[in-house]
Short mmCIF file of C-alpha atoms in Angstrom, two decimals:
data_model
loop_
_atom_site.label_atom_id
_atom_site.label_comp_id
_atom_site.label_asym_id
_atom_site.label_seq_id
_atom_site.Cartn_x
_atom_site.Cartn_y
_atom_site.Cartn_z
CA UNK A 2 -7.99 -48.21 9.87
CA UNK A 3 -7.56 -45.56 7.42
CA UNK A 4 -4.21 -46.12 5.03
CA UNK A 5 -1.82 -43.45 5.22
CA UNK A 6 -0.13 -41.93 2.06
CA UNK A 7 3.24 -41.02 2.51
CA UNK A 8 3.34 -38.95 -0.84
CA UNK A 9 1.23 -35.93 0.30
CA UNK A 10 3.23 -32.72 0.32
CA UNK A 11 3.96 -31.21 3.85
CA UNK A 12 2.95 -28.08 5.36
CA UNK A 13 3.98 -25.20 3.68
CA UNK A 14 7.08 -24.07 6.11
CA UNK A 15 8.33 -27.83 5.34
CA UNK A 16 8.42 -28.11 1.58
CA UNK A 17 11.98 -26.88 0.29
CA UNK A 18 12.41 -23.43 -1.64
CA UNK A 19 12.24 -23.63 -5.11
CA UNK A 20 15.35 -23.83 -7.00
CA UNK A 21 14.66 -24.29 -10.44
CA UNK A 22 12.54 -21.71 -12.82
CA UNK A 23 13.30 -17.68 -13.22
CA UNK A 24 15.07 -16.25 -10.80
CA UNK A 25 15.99 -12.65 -9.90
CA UNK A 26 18.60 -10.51 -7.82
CA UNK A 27 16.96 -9.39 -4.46
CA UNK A 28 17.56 -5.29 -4.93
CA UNK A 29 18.27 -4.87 -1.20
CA UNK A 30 20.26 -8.66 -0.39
CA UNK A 31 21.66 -8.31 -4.05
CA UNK A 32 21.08 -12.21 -2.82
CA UNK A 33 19.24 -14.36 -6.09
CA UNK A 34 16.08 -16.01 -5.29
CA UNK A 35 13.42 -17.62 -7.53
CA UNK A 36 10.55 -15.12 -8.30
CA UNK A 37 8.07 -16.83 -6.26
CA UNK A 38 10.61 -16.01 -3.10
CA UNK A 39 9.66 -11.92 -4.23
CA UNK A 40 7.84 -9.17 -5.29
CA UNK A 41 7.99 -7.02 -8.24
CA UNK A 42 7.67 -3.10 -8.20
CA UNK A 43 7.24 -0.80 -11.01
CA UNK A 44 7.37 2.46 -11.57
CA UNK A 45 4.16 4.06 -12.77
CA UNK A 46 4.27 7.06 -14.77
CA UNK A 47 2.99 9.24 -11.98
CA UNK A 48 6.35 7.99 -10.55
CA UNK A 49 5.16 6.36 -7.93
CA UNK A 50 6.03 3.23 -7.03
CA UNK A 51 3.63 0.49 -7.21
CA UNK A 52 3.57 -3.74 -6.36
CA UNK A 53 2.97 -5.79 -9.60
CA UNK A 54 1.92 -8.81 -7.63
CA UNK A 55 0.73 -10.54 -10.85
CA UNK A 56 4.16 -9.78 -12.90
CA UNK A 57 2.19 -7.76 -15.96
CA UNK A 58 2.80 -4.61 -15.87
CA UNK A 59 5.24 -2.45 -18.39
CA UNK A 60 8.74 -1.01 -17.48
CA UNK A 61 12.03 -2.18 -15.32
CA UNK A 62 10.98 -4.29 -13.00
CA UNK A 63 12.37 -3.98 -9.17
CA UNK A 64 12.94 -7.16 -7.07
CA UNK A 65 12.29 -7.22 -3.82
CA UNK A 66 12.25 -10.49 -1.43
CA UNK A 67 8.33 -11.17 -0.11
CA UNK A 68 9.14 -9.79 3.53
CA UNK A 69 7.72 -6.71 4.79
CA UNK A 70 10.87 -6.41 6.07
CA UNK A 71 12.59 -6.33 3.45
CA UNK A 72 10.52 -4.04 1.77
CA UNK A 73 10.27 -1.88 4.22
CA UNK A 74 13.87 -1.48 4.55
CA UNK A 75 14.31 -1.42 1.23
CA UNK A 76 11.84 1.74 0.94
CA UNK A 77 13.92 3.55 3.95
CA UNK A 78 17.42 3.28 2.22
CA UNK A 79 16.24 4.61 -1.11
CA UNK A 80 16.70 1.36 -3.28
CA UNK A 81 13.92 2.51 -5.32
CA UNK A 82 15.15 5.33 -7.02
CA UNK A 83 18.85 4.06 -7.49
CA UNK A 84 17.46 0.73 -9.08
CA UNK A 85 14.87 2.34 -11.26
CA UNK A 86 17.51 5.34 -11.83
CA UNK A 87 14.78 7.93 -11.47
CA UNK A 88 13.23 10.05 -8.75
CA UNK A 89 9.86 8.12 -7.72
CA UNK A 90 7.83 8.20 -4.62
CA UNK A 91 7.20 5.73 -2.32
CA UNK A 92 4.52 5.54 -0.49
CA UNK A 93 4.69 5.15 3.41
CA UNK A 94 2.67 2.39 3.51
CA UNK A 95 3.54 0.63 0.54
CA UNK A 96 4.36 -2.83 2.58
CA UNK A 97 0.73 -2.53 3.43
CA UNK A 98 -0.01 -1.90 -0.33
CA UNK A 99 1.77 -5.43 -0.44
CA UNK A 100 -0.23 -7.59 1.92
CA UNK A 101 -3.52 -5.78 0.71
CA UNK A 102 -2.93 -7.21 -2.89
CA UNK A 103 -1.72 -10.66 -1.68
CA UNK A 104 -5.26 -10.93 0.11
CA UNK A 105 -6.45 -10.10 -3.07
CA UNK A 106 -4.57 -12.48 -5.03
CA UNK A 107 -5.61 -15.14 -2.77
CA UNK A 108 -9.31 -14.50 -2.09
CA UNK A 109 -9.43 -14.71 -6.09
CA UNK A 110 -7.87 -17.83 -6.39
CA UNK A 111 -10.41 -19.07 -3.86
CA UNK A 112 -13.14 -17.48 -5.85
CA UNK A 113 -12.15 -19.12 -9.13
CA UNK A 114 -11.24 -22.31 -7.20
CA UNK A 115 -15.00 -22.26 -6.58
CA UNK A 116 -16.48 -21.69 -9.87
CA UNK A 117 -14.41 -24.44 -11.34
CA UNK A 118 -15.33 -26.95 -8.88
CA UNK A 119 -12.09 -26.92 -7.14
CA UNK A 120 -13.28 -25.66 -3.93
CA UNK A 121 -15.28 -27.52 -0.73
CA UNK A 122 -16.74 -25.35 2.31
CA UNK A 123 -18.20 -26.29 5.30
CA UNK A 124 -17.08 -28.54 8.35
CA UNK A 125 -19.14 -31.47 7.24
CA UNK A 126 -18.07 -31.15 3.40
CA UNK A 127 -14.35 -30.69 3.95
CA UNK A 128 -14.40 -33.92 6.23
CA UNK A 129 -16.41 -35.86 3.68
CA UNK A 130 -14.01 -34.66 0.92
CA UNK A 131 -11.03 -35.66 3.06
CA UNK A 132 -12.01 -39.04 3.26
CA UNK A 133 -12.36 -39.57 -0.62
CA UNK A 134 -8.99 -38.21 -1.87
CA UNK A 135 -5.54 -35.60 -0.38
CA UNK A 136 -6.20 -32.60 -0.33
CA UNK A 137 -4.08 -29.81 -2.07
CA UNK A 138 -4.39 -27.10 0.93
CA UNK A 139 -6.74 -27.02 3.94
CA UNK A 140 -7.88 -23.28 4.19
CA UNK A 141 -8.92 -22.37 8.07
CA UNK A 142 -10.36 -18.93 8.88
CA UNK A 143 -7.87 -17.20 11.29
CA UNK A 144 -10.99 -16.65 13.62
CA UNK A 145 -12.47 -19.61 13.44
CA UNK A 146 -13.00 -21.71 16.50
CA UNK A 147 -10.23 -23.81 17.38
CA UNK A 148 -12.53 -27.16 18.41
CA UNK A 149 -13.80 -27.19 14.70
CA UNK A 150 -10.67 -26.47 13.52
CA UNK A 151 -8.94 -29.12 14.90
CA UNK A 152 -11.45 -31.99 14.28
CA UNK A 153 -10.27 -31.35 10.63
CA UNK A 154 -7.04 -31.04 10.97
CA UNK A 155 -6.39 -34.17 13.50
CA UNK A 156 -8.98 -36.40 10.52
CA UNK A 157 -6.41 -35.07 7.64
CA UNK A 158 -3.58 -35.89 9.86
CA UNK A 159 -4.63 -39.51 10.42
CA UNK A 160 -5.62 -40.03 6.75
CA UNK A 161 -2.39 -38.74 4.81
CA UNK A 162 0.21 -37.46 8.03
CA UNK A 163 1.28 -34.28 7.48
CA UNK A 164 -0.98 -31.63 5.16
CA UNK A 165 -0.52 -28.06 4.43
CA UNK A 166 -3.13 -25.60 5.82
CA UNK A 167 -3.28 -21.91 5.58
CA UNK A 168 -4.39 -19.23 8.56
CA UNK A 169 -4.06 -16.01 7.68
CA UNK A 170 -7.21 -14.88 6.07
CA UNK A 171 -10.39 -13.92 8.22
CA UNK A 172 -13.88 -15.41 7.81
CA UNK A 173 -15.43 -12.35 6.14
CA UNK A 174 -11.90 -12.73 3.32
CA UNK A 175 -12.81 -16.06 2.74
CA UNK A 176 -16.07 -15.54 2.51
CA UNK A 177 -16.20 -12.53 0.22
CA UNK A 178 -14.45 -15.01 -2.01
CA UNK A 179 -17.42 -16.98 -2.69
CA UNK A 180 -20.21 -14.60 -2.13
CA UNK A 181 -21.03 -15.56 1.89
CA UNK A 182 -20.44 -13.29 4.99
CA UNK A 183 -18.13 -15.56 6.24
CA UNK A 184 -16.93 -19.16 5.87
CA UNK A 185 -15.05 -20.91 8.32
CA UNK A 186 -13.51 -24.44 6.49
CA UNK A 187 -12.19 -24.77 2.99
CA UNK A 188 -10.49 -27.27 1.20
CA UNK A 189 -9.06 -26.68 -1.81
CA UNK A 190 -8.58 -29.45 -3.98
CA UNK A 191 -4.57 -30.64 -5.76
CA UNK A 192 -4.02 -28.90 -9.14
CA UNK A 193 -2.91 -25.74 -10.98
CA UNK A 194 -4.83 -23.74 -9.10
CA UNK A 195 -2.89 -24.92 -5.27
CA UNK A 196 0.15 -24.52 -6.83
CA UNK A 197 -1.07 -20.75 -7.70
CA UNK A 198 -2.24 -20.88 -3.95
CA UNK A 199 0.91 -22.26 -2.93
CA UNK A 200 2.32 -19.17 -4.52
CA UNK A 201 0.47 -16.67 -3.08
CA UNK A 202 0.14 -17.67 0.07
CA UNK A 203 3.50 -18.30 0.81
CA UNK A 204 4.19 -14.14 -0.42
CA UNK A 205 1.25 -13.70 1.81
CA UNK A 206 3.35 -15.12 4.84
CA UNK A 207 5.91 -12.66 4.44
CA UNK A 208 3.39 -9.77 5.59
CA UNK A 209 0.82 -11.24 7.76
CA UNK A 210 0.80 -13.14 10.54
CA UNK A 211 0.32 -17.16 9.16
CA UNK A 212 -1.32 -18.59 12.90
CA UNK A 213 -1.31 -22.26 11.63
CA UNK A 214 2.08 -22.54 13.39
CA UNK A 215 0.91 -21.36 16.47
CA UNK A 216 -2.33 -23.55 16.02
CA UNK A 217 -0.26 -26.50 15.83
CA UNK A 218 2.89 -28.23 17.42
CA UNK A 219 6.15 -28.14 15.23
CA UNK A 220 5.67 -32.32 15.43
CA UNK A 221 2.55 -32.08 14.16
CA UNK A 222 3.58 -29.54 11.39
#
């Protein structure tokens, strides 16, 4: 009978919101929130306004909380140009803008995850690495089949009780990561580079669809 360990971190939607670190003013909620609970938008000197998903670029920084929603509605009542206290343009699709670079952010992790060793792909691999140690995230392709799927899922489960596991990128997303058309499984292994996962994933979640909860019941999760 395998031995349960009741120290591995919950799914994402479980684990509580970070309240220690920097943390900035929301410019629509005017609500404070640690940084990894937003996005930050500069002002580029075309004037336009652009997502600094990686926190680098120059100038005043604009906080937004990681919703489309919120950035959205933020766009539509003209926070931009009050907070940055110039005229700028916003693009109409700039929450898209958002999720594209989150992908981004994401499939690169995956891809470095990979070089470094960090990374396991493959049905067979991910359940052979799941029996030797936690993992820090199980990665599923959101159209992968759901038998598959849940084989590795229910063997994580019974090992260590309640994982975290991330939907929302396709096959061909995960794949370009590492160089394939398409791969289906992923685990990626506990360290620095989950919690940058953690990170941007959970952003991520805030503009695409994250099917895990639909996959599985709110017990189970």
């Amino acid at each position: 009978m395998p031995r349960r360990n009741p120290a591995i971190p919950k799914t994402s939607h479980d684990i509580a919101p970070e309240t220690t670190g920097p943390q900035r003013e929301c410019a629509l909620s005017r609500e404070t929130h640690a940084k990894a609970d937003l996005i930050r938008f500069v002002r580029d000197p075309a004037g336009r306004v652009v997502p600094d998903i990686a926190e680098r670029l120059p100038g005043r920084g604009v906080w937004v909380s990681a919703s489309r929603e919120a950035v959205s509605a933020a766009a539509a009542k003209g926070i931009f140009p009050r907070r940055f206290k110039a005229s700028v343009t916003v693009p109409p699709d700039l929450a898209d803008d958002v999720e594209r670079l989150l992908v981004e952010r994401c499939v690169g992790l995956v891809g470095l995850a990979r070089r470094s060793g960090n990374l396991v792909t493959g049905f067979d691999q991910v359940r052979a690495a799941l029996r030797k140690a936690p993992p820090g995230w199980l990665i599923e392709a959101s159209d992968g089949a759901q038998d598959g799927r849940n084989k590795v899922y229910s063997l994580a489960k019974a090992l260590y009780g309640r994982v975290r596991i991330a939907g929302a990128l396709t096959s061909g997303e995960l794949g370009m990561a590492i160089g394939r058309a398409r791969v289906i499984h992923a685990l990626l292994q506990a360290g620095p580079l989950a919690d940058s996962w953690t990170v941007a994933y959970e952003r991520l979640k805030g503009f695409r669809l994250s099917p895990e909860e639909q996959w599985f019941s709110a017990g189970d999760l």
